[in-house]
Amino acid sequence: MAFAAAPLIQVVLYGNPKFLFLRSTARCTVHASRRPPPPGPGVDTRIHWENEDEGWIGATNTKHQQTHKPNNNMLRADDFPDFLTASLGSHYEFLGVSPDADVEEIKVAYRKLSKEYHPDTTSLPLKTASEKFMKLREVYNVLSNEESRKFYDWTLAQEAASRHAEKMKMKLEDPRQQQLKNWEPVPDMVDRLGGK
């Protein structure tokens, strides 16, 4: 009695072919891959945000894009306003004034923002408005007092100098790594004599 050859099923999973023997008369080949097929030409696969600024990493504001690059490692007195401007989330940015603004400019900015953020006169949610108004009062109390403003400016300058020093520190290499890069092998006696 002669037996017919068993049907062969070839299954390819992740590039590895697998052969299965079955007792039926069907013959089948299955191919599978790790990647789904590319979308058709009419399918939009981009992410759409309701707010155009949502989903972006980093700021588009030109103030944030300006970076301070001193020529030497020493901090100079004329770099001080640049450090104040470069600090993120400063009281000056919250008020919308420059770091060298006088007390009158700070008062004008405070009055304008107090009308905008006061919980009784704003269209913002009550919790958000009260938080912003409390921050506005804190900012005004710091910047309107000459002594507290000097201390705040000094603190901002220290933070900016610390960030700058940290960047410089990251650029420096480990001395051992530098030695490995500059290492040259010294030929031994066999090499000097040409292998003789």
mmCIF file with all atom_site columns, C-alpha atoms in Angstrom:
data_model
loop_
_atom_site.group_PDB
_atom_site.id
_atom_site.type_symbol
_atom_site.label_atom_id
_atom_site.label_alt_id
_atom_site.label_comp_id
_atom_site.label_asym_id
_atom_site.label_entity_id
_atom_site.label_seq_id
_atom_site.pdbx_PDB_ins_code
_atom_site.Cartn_x
_atom_site.Cartn_y
_atom_site.Cartn_z
_atom_site.occupancy
_atom_site.B_iso_or_equiv
_atom_site.pdbx_formal_charge
_atom_site.auth_seq_id
_atom_site.auth_comp_id
_atom_site.auth_asym_id
_atom_site.auth_atom_id
_atom_site.pdbx_PDB_model_num
ATOM 1   C CA . MET A 1 1   ? 0.000   0.000   0.000  1.00 0.00 ? 1   MET A CA 1
ATOM 2   C CA . ALA A 1 2   ? 1.492   3.281   -1.055 1.00 0.00 ? 2   ALA A CA 1
ATOM 3   C CA . PHE A 1 3   ? 1.148   6.395   1.015  1.00 0.00 ? 3   PHE A CA 1
ATOM 4   C CA . ALA A 1 4   ? 0.787   9.797   -0.570 1.00 0.00 ? 4   ALA A CA 1
ATOM 5   C CA . ALA A 1 5   ? 3.216   12.482  0.550  1.00 0.00 ? 5   ALA A CA 1
ATOM 6   C CA . ALA A 1 6   ? 1.880   14.579  3.388  1.00 0.00 ? 6   ALA A CA 1
ATOM 7   C CA . PRO A 1 7   ? 0.938   18.117  2.389  1.00 0.00 ? 7   PRO A CA 1
ATOM 8   C CA . LEU A 1 8   ? 3.440   20.752  3.383  1.00 0.00 ? 8   LEU A CA 1
ATOM 9   C CA . ILE A 1 9   ? 2.567   24.090  5.012  1.00 0.00 ? 9   ILE A CA 1
ATOM 10  C CA . GLN A 1 10  ? 5.242   26.727  5.076  1.00 0.00 ? 10  GLN A CA 1
ATOM 11  C CA . VAL A 1 11  ? 4.824   29.494  7.675  1.00 0.00 ? 11  VAL A CA 1
ATOM 12  C CA . VAL A 1 12  ? 7.277   32.404  7.714  1.00 0.00 ? 12  VAL A CA 1
ATOM 13  C CA . LEU A 1 13  ? 7.309   34.312  10.992 1.00 0.00 ? 13  LEU A CA 1
ATOM 14  C CA . TYR A 1 14  ? 9.759   37.182  11.466 1.00 0.00 ? 14  TYR A CA 1
ATOM 15  C CA . GLY A 1 15  ? 11.974  35.959  8.652  1.00 0.00 ? 15  GLY A CA 1
ATOM 16  C CA . ASN A 1 16  ? 12.277  32.368  9.958  1.00 0.00 ? 16  ASN A CA 1
ATOM 17  C CA . PRO A 1 17  ? 10.480  29.757  7.802  1.00 0.00 ? 17  PRO A CA 1
ATOM 18  C CA . LYS A 1 18  ? 8.658   26.990  9.678  1.00 0.00 ? 18  LYS A CA 1
ATOM 19  C CA . PHE A 1 19  ? 7.471   23.830  7.955  1.00 0.00 ? 19  PHE A CA 1
ATOM 20  C CA . LEU A 1 20  ? 4.448   21.967  9.247  1.00 0.00 ? 20  LEU A CA 1
ATOM 21  C CA . PHE A 1 21  ? 3.283   18.613  7.956  1.00 0.00 ? 21  PHE A CA 1
ATOM 22  C CA . LEU A 1 22  ? -0.440  18.013  7.915  1.00 0.00 ? 22  LEU A CA 1
ATOM 23  C CA . ARG A 1 23  ? -2.609  15.044  7.020  1.00 0.00 ? 23  ARG A CA 1
ATOM 24  C CA . SER A 1 24  ? -4.888  16.968  4.729  1.00 0.00 ? 24  SER A CA 1
ATOM 25  C CA . THR A 1 25  ? -4.592  17.610  1.033  1.00 0.00 ? 25  THR A CA 1
ATOM 26  C CA . ALA A 1 26  ? -4.451  21.394  1.325  1.00 0.00 ? 26  ALA A CA 1
ATOM 27  C CA . ARG A 1 27  ? -1.318  23.338  0.580  1.00 0.00 ? 27  ARG A CA 1
ATOM 28  C CA . CYS A 1 28  ? -0.891  26.816  2.152  1.00 0.00 ? 28  CYS A CA 1
ATOM 29  C CA . THR A 1 29  ? 1.863   29.435  2.499  1.00 0.00 ? 29  THR A CA 1
ATOM 30  C CA . VAL A 1 30  ? 1.588   32.176  5.156  1.00 0.00 ? 30  VAL A CA 1
ATOM 31  C CA . HIS A 1 31  ? 3.959   35.153  5.311  1.00 0.00 ? 31  HIS A CA 1
ATOM 32  C CA . ALA A 1 32  ? 4.088   37.540  8.286  1.00 0.00 ? 32  ALA A CA 1
ATOM 33  C CA . SER A 1 33  ? 6.485   40.356  9.012  1.00 0.00 ? 33  SER A CA 1
ATOM 34  C CA . ARG A 1 34  ? 7.236   42.629  11.938 1.00 0.00 ? 34  ARG A CA 1
ATOM 35  C CA . ARG A 1 35  ? 6.132   45.802  10.173 1.00 0.00 ? 35  ARG A CA 1
ATOM 36  C CA . PRO A 1 36  ? 2.582   46.494  9.083  1.00 0.00 ? 36  PRO A CA 1
ATOM 37  C CA . PRO A 1 37  ? 2.165   47.357  5.431  1.00 0.00 ? 37  PRO A CA 1
ATOM 38  C CA . PRO A 1 38  ? 2.601   51.062  4.660  1.00 0.00 ? 38  PRO A CA 1
ATOM 39  C CA . PRO A 1 39  ? -0.613  53.074  4.699  1.00 0.00 ? 39  PRO A CA 1
ATOM 40  C CA . GLY A 1 40  ? -2.311  53.776  1.412  1.00 0.00 ? 40  GLY A CA 1
ATOM 41  C CA . PRO A 1 41  ? -1.769  57.078  -0.367 1.00 0.00 ? 41  PRO A CA 1
ATOM 42  C CA . GLY A 1 42  ? -5.021  58.605  0.931  1.00 0.00 ? 42  GLY A CA 1
ATOM 43  C CA . VAL A 1 43  ? -4.375  57.936  4.644  1.00 0.00 ? 43  VAL A CA 1
ATOM 44  C CA . ASP A 1 44  ? -3.169  60.846  6.812  1.00 0.00 ? 44  ASP A CA 1
ATOM 45  C CA . THR A 1 45  ? -0.977  59.482  9.615  1.00 0.00 ? 45  THR A CA 1
ATOM 46  C CA . ARG A 1 46  ? 0.072   62.821  11.096 1.00 0.00 ? 46  ARG A CA 1
ATOM 47  C CA . ILE A 1 47  ? -0.938  63.937  14.582 1.00 0.00 ? 47  ILE A CA 1
ATOM 48  C CA . HIS A 1 48  ? -3.285  66.920  14.538 1.00 0.00 ? 48  HIS A CA 1
ATOM 49  C CA . TRP A 1 49  ? -3.403  69.177  17.592 1.00 0.00 ? 49  TRP A CA 1
ATOM 50  C CA . GLU A 1 50  ? -6.248  71.509  18.470 1.00 0.00 ? 50  GLU A CA 1
ATOM 51  C CA . ASN A 1 51  ? -3.794  74.184  19.597 1.00 0.00 ? 51  ASN A CA 1
ATOM 52  C CA . GLU A 1 52  ? -0.925  74.863  17.167 1.00 0.00 ? 52  GLU A CA 1
ATOM 53  C CA . ASP A 1 53  ? 1.554   75.335  20.046 1.00 0.00 ? 53  ASP A CA 1
ATOM 54  C CA . GLU A 1 54  ? 0.596   72.044  21.682 1.00 0.00 ? 54  GLU A CA 1
ATOM 55  C CA . GLY A 1 55  ? 2.963   69.148  21.135 1.00 0.00 ? 55  GLY A CA 1
ATOM 56  C CA . TRP A 1 56  ? 6.046   71.274  20.525 1.00 0.00 ? 56  TRP A CA 1
ATOM 57  C CA . ILE A 1 57  ? 9.101   70.821  22.704 1.00 0.00 ? 57  ILE A CA 1
ATOM 58  C CA . GLY A 1 58  ? 10.890  74.056  23.435 1.00 0.00 ? 58  GLY A CA 1
ATOM 59  C CA . ALA A 1 59  ? 9.787   77.618  23.121 1.00 0.00 ? 59  ALA A CA 1
ATOM 60  C CA . THR A 1 60  ? 9.169   79.574  19.954 1.00 0.00 ? 60  THR A CA 1
ATOM 61  C CA . ASN A 1 61  ? 9.657   82.863  21.736 1.00 0.00 ? 61  ASN A CA 1
ATOM 62  C CA . THR A 1 62  ? 12.698  84.767  20.486 1.00 0.00 ? 62  THR A CA 1
ATOM 63  C CA . LYS A 1 63  ? 13.681  85.618  24.059 1.00 0.00 ? 63  LYS A CA 1
ATOM 64  C CA . HIS A 1 64  ? 14.235  81.913  24.758 1.00 0.00 ? 64  HIS A CA 1
ATOM 65  C CA . GLN A 1 65  ? 16.135  81.363  21.510 1.00 0.00 ? 65  GLN A CA 1
ATOM 66  C CA . GLN A 1 66  ? 18.761  83.967  22.338 1.00 0.00 ? 66  GLN A CA 1
ATOM 67  C CA . THR A 1 67  ? 21.611  82.394  24.238 1.00 0.00 ? 67  THR A CA 1
ATOM 68  C CA . HIS A 1 68  ? 24.511  84.099  25.887 1.00 0.00 ? 68  HIS A CA 1
ATOM 69  C CA . LYS A 1 69  ? 27.945  82.943  24.719 1.00 0.00 ? 69  LYS A CA 1
ATOM 70  C CA . PRO A 1 70  ? 30.738  84.798  26.498 1.00 0.00 ? 70  PRO A CA 1
ATOM 71  C CA . ASN A 1 71  ? 34.204  84.787  24.947 1.00 0.00 ? 71  ASN A CA 1
ATOM 72  C CA . ASN A 1 72  ? 35.930  83.862  28.167 1.00 0.00 ? 72  ASN A CA 1
ATOM 73  C CA . ASN A 1 73  ? 35.019  81.903  31.260 1.00 0.00 ? 73  ASN A CA 1
ATOM 74  C CA . MET A 1 74  ? 34.962  84.934  33.551 1.00 0.00 ? 74  MET A CA 1
ATOM 75  C CA . LEU A 1 75  ? 31.634  86.635  34.201 1.00 0.00 ? 75  LEU A CA 1
ATOM 76  C CA . ARG A 1 76  ? 31.640  90.351  33.525 1.00 0.00 ? 76  ARG A CA 1
ATOM 77  C CA . ALA A 1 77  ? 29.433  93.029  35.039 1.00 0.00 ? 77  ALA A CA 1
ATOM 78  C CA . ASP A 1 78  ? 27.942  93.946  31.648 1.00 0.00 ? 78  ASP A CA 1
ATOM 79  C CA . ASP A 1 79  ? 26.764  90.311  31.237 1.00 0.00 ? 79  ASP A CA 1
ATOM 80  C CA . PHE A 1 80  ? 24.510  90.672  34.279 1.00 0.00 ? 80  PHE A CA 1
ATOM 81  C CA . PRO A 1 81  ? 21.334  91.856  32.438 1.00 0.00 ? 81  PRO A CA 1
ATOM 82  C CA . ASP A 1 82  ? 21.765  89.076  29.862 1.00 0.00 ? 82  ASP A CA 1
ATOM 83  C CA . PHE A 1 83  ? 21.832  86.482  32.631 1.00 0.00 ? 83  PHE A CA 1
ATOM 84  C CA . LEU A 1 84  ? 18.656  87.935  34.104 1.00 0.00 ? 84  LEU A CA 1
ATOM 85  C CA . THR A 1 85  ? 16.893  87.823  30.747 1.00 0.00 ? 85  THR A CA 1
ATOM 86  C CA . ALA A 1 86  ? 18.092  84.285  30.037 1.00 0.00 ? 86  ALA A CA 1
ATOM 87  C CA . SER A 1 87  ? 16.587  82.861  33.226 1.00 0.00 ? 87  SER A CA 1
ATOM 88  C CA . LEU A 1 88  ? 13.414  80.942  32.551 1.00 0.00 ? 88  LEU A CA 1
ATOM 89  C CA . GLY A 1 89  ? 10.202  81.850  34.345 1.00 0.00 ? 89  GLY A CA 1
ATOM 90  C CA . SER A 1 90  ? 11.604  84.946  36.039 1.00 0.00 ? 90  SER A CA 1
ATOM 91  C CA . HIS A 1 91  ? 9.508   87.585  37.744 1.00 0.00 ? 91  HIS A CA 1
ATOM 92  C CA . TYR A 1 92  ? 10.428  89.998  34.975 1.00 0.00 ? 92  TYR A CA 1
ATOM 93  C CA . GLU A 1 93  ? 8.975   87.684  32.333 1.00 0.00 ? 93  GLU A CA 1
ATOM 94  C CA . PHE A 1 94  ? 5.822   87.225  34.389 1.00 0.00 ? 94  PHE A CA 1
ATOM 95  C CA . LEU A 1 95  ? 5.303   90.992  34.520 1.00 0.00 ? 95  LEU A CA 1
ATOM 96  C CA . GLY A 1 96  ? 6.413   91.474  30.931 1.00 0.00 ? 96  GLY A CA 1
ATOM 97  C CA . VAL A 1 97  ? 9.093   94.039  31.747 1.00 0.00 ? 97  VAL A CA 1
ATOM 98  C CA . SER A 1 98  ? 12.833  94.094  31.162 1.00 0.00 ? 98  SER A CA 1
ATOM 99  C CA . PRO A 1 99  ? 15.254  93.418  34.045 1.00 0.00 ? 99  PRO A CA 1
ATOM 100 C CA . ASP A 1 100 ? 16.429  97.031  33.997 1.00 0.00 ? 100 ASP A CA 1
ATOM 101 C CA . ALA A 1 101 ? 12.880  98.438  34.284 1.00 0.00 ? 101 ALA A CA 1
ATOM 102 C CA . ASP A 1 102 ? 12.341  101.127 36.897 1.00 0.00 ? 102 ASP A CA 1
ATOM 103 C CA . VAL A 1 103 ? 9.768   100.990 39.709 1.00 0.00 ? 103 VAL A CA 1
ATOM 104 C CA . GLU A 1 104 ? 7.169   102.970 37.723 1.00 0.00 ? 104 GLU A CA 1
ATOM 105 C CA . GLU A 1 105 ? 7.227   100.465 34.844 1.00 0.00 ? 105 GLU A CA 1
ATOM 106 C CA . ILE A 1 106 ? 6.813   97.638  37.345 1.00 0.00 ? 106 ILE A CA 1
ATOM 107 C CA . LYS A 1 107 ? 3.809   99.410  38.928 1.00 0.00 ? 107 LYS A CA 1
ATOM 108 C CA . VAL A 1 108 ? 2.169   99.938  35.529 1.00 0.00 ? 108 VAL A CA 1
ATOM 109 C CA . ALA A 1 109 ? 2.662   96.282  34.590 1.00 0.00 ? 109 ALA A CA 1
ATOM 110 C CA . TYR A 1 110 ? 1.347   95.168  37.999 1.00 0.00 ? 110 TYR A CA 1
ATOM 111 C CA . ARG A 1 111 ? -1.817  97.268  37.706 1.00 0.00 ? 111 ARG A CA 1
ATOM 112 C CA . LYS A 1 112 ? -2.469  96.023  34.179 1.00 0.00 ? 112 LYS A CA 1
ATOM 113 C CA . LEU A 1 113 ? -2.043  92.363  35.141 1.00 0.00 ? 113 LEU A CA 1
ATOM 114 C CA . SER A 1 114 ? -3.960  92.742  38.405 1.00 0.00 ? 114 SER A CA 1
ATOM 115 C CA . LYS A 1 115 ? -7.046  93.767  36.408 1.00 0.00 ? 115 LYS A CA 1
ATOM 116 C CA . GLU A 1 116 ? -6.516  90.762  34.158 1.00 0.00 ? 116 GLU A CA 1
ATOM 117 C CA . TYR A 1 117 ? -5.894  88.187  36.909 1.00 0.00 ? 117 TYR A CA 1
ATOM 118 C CA . HIS A 1 118 ? -8.082  89.434  39.766 1.00 0.00 ? 118 HIS A CA 1
ATOM 119 C CA . PRO A 1 119 ? -10.684 86.729  40.494 1.00 0.00 ? 119 PRO A CA 1
ATOM 120 C CA . ASP A 1 120 ? -13.539 89.282  40.500 1.00 0.00 ? 120 ASP A CA 1
ATOM 121 C CA . THR A 1 121 ? -12.731 90.809  37.098 1.00 0.00 ? 121 THR A CA 1
ATOM 122 C CA . THR A 1 122 ? -11.312 87.955  35.013 1.00 0.00 ? 122 THR A CA 1
ATOM 123 C CA . SER A 1 123 ? -12.841 85.483  32.602 1.00 0.00 ? 123 SER A CA 1
ATOM 124 C CA . LEU A 1 124 ? -10.312 82.812  33.648 1.00 0.00 ? 124 LEU A CA 1
ATOM 125 C CA . PRO A 1 125 ? -11.400 79.918  35.870 1.00 0.00 ? 125 PRO A CA 1
ATOM 126 C CA . LEU A 1 126 ? -11.474 80.955  39.526 1.00 0.00 ? 126 LEU A CA 1
ATOM 127 C CA . LYS A 1 127 ? -8.673  78.615  40.634 1.00 0.00 ? 127 LYS A CA 1
ATOM 128 C CA . THR A 1 128 ? -6.328  79.677  37.816 1.00 0.00 ? 128 THR A CA 1
ATOM 129 C CA . ALA A 1 129 ? -7.102  83.355  38.345 1.00 0.00 ? 129 ALA A CA 1
ATOM 130 C CA . SER A 1 130 ? -6.469  83.193  42.095 1.00 0.00 ? 130 SER A CA 1
ATOM 131 C CA . GLU A 1 131 ? -3.164  81.330  41.597 1.00 0.00 ? 131 GLU A CA 1
ATOM 132 C CA . LYS A 1 132 ? -1.967  83.855  39.015 1.00 0.00 ? 132 LYS A CA 1
ATOM 133 C CA . PHE A 1 133 ? -3.073  86.794  41.152 1.00 0.00 ? 133 PHE A CA 1
ATOM 134 C CA . MET A 1 134 ? -1.227  85.447  44.212 1.00 0.00 ? 134 MET A CA 1
ATOM 135 C CA . LYS A 1 135 ? 1.908   84.985  42.095 1.00 0.00 ? 135 LYS A CA 1
ATOM 136 C CA . LEU A 1 136 ? 1.465   88.519  40.744 1.00 0.00 ? 136 LEU A CA 1
ATOM 137 C CA . ARG A 1 137 ? 1.320   89.910  44.295 1.00 0.00 ? 137 ARG A CA 1
ATOM 138 C CA . GLU A 1 138 ? 4.458   87.958  45.244 1.00 0.00 ? 138 GLU A CA 1
ATOM 139 C CA . VAL A 1 139 ? 6.294   89.195  42.127 1.00 0.00 ? 139 VAL A CA 1
ATOM 140 C CA . TYR A 1 140 ? 5.289   92.786  42.793 1.00 0.00 ? 140 TYR A CA 1
ATOM 141 C CA . ASN A 1 141 ? 6.337   92.595  46.454 1.00 0.00 ? 141 ASN A CA 1
ATOM 142 C CA . VAL A 1 142 ? 9.792   91.337  45.434 1.00 0.00 ? 142 VAL A CA 1
ATOM 143 C CA . LEU A 1 143 ? 10.405  93.749  42.555 1.00 0.00 ? 143 LEU A CA 1
ATOM 144 C CA . SER A 1 144 ? 8.942   96.898  44.124 1.00 0.00 ? 144 SER A CA 1
ATOM 145 C CA . ASN A 1 145 ? 11.239  96.717  47.180 1.00 0.00 ? 145 ASN A CA 1
ATOM 146 C CA . GLU A 1 146 ? 14.774  97.851  46.285 1.00 0.00 ? 146 GLU A CA 1
ATOM 147 C CA . GLU A 1 147 ? 16.571  95.509  48.693 1.00 0.00 ? 147 GLU A CA 1
ATOM 148 C CA . SER A 1 148 ? 14.559  92.388  47.843 1.00 0.00 ? 148 SER A CA 1
ATOM 149 C CA . ARG A 1 149 ? 14.921  93.180  44.130 1.00 0.00 ? 149 ARG A CA 1
ATOM 150 C CA . LYS A 1 150 ? 18.727  93.355  44.428 1.00 0.00 ? 150 LYS A CA 1
ATOM 151 C CA . PHE A 1 151 ? 18.743  90.003  46.212 1.00 0.00 ? 151 PHE A CA 1
ATOM 152 C CA . TYR A 1 152 ? 16.428  88.507  43.572 1.00 0.00 ? 152 TYR A CA 1
ATOM 153 C CA . ASP A 1 153 ? 18.647  89.809  40.750 1.00 0.00 ? 153 ASP A CA 1
ATOM 154 C CA . TRP A 1 154 ? 21.696  88.358  42.482 1.00 0.00 ? 154 TRP A CA 1
ATOM 155 C CA . THR A 1 155 ? 19.915  84.994  42.831 1.00 0.00 ? 155 THR A CA 1
ATOM 156 C CA . LEU A 1 156 ? 19.004  84.979  39.124 1.00 0.00 ? 156 LEU A CA 1
ATOM 157 C CA . ALA A 1 157 ? 22.572  85.816  38.175 1.00 0.00 ? 157 ALA A CA 1
ATOM 158 C CA . GLN A 1 158 ? 23.866  82.992  40.387 1.00 0.00 ? 158 GLN A CA 1
ATOM 159 C CA . GLU A 1 159 ? 21.447  80.506  38.816 1.00 0.00 ? 159 GLU A CA 1
ATOM 160 C CA . ALA A 1 160 ? 22.412  81.592  35.301 1.00 0.00 ? 160 ALA A CA 1
ATOM 161 C CA . ALA A 1 161 ? 26.119  81.427  36.119 1.00 0.00 ? 161 ALA A CA 1
ATOM 162 C CA . SER A 1 162 ? 25.609  77.979  37.636 1.00 0.00 ? 162 SER A CA 1
ATOM 163 C CA . ARG A 1 163 ? 23.830  76.761  34.490 1.00 0.00 ? 163 ARG A CA 1
ATOM 164 C CA . HIS A 1 164 ? 26.629  78.211  32.358 1.00 0.00 ? 164 HIS A CA 1
ATOM 165 C CA . ALA A 1 165 ? 29.296  76.556  34.519 1.00 0.00 ? 165 ALA A CA 1
ATOM 166 C CA . GLU A 1 166 ? 27.445  73.234  34.309 1.00 0.00 ? 166 GLU A CA 1
ATOM 167 C CA . LYS A 1 167 ? 27.426  73.459  30.502 1.00 0.00 ? 167 LYS A CA 1
ATOM 168 C CA . MET A 1 168 ? 31.135  74.213  30.486 1.00 0.00 ? 168 MET A CA 1
ATOM 169 C CA . LYS A 1 169 ? 31.782  71.329  32.870 1.00 0.00 ? 169 LYS A CA 1
ATOM 170 C CA . MET A 1 170 ? 29.927  68.934  30.601 1.00 0.00 ? 170 MET A CA 1
ATOM 171 C CA . LYS A 1 171 ? 32.108  69.999  27.661 1.00 0.00 ? 171 LYS A CA 1
ATOM 172 C CA . LEU A 1 172 ? 35.303  69.078  29.491 1.00 0.00 ? 172 LEU A CA 1
ATOM 173 C CA . GLU A 1 173 ? 36.567  65.549  29.074 1.00 0.00 ? 173 GLU A CA 1
ATOM 174 C CA . ASP A 1 174 ? 37.984  63.173  31.623 1.00 0.00 ? 174 ASP A CA 1
ATOM 175 C CA . PRO A 1 175 ? 41.814  63.500  31.635 1.00 0.00 ? 175 PRO A CA 1
ATOM 176 C CA . ARG A 1 176 ? 42.168  59.722  31.390 1.00 0.00 ? 176 ARG A CA 1
ATOM 177 C CA . GLN A 1 177 ? 40.085  59.705  28.230 1.00 0.00 ? 177 GLN A CA 1
ATOM 178 C CA . GLN A 1 178 ? 42.315  62.420  26.796 1.00 0.00 ? 178 GLN A CA 1
ATOM 179 C CA . GLN A 1 179 ? 45.405  60.333  27.586 1.00 0.00 ? 179 GLN A CA 1
ATOM 180 C CA . LEU A 1 180 ? 43.888  57.341  25.799 1.00 0.00 ? 180 LEU A CA 1
ATOM 181 C CA . LYS A 1 181 ? 43.246  59.438  22.697 1.00 0.00 ? 181 LYS A CA 1
ATOM 182 C CA . ASN A 1 182 ? 46.829  60.751  22.647 1.00 0.00 ? 182 ASN A CA 1
ATOM 183 C CA . TRP A 1 183 ? 48.486  57.382  23.385 1.00 0.00 ? 183 TRP A CA 1
ATOM 184 C CA . GLU A 1 184 ? 51.002  56.135  20.845 1.00 0.00 ? 184 GLU A CA 1
ATOM 185 C CA . PRO A 1 185 ? 52.446  52.634  21.106 1.00 0.00 ? 185 PRO A CA 1
ATOM 186 C CA . VAL A 1 186 ? 56.179  52.333  21.651 1.00 0.00 ? 186 VAL A CA 1
ATOM 187 C CA . PRO A 1 187 ? 57.701  49.694  19.356 1.00 0.00 ? 187 PRO A CA 1
ATOM 188 C CA . ASP A 1 188 ? 59.463  46.846  21.132 1.00 0.00 ? 188 ASP A CA 1
ATOM 189 C CA . MET A 1 189 ? 62.898  45.422  20.250 1.00 0.00 ? 189 MET A CA 1
ATOM 190 C CA . VAL A 1 190 ? 61.527  42.948  17.712 1.00 0.00 ? 190 VAL A CA 1
ATOM 191 C CA . ASP A 1 191 ? 59.738  45.704  15.821 1.00 0.00 ? 191 ASP A CA 1
ATOM 192 C CA . ARG A 1 192 ? 62.827  47.934  15.866 1.00 0.00 ? 192 ARG A CA 1
ATOM 193 C CA . LEU A 1 193 ? 65.001  45.214  14.354 1.00 0.00 ? 193 LEU A CA 1
ATOM 194 C CA . GLY A 1 194 ? 62.474  44.349  11.670 1.00 0.00 ? 194 GLY A CA 1
ATOM 195 C CA . GLY A 1 195 ? 61.500  41.000  13.203 1.00 0.00 ? 195 GLY A CA 1
ATOM 196 C CA . LYS A 1 196 ? 65.077  39.564  13.181 1.00 0.00 ? 196 LYS A CA 1
#
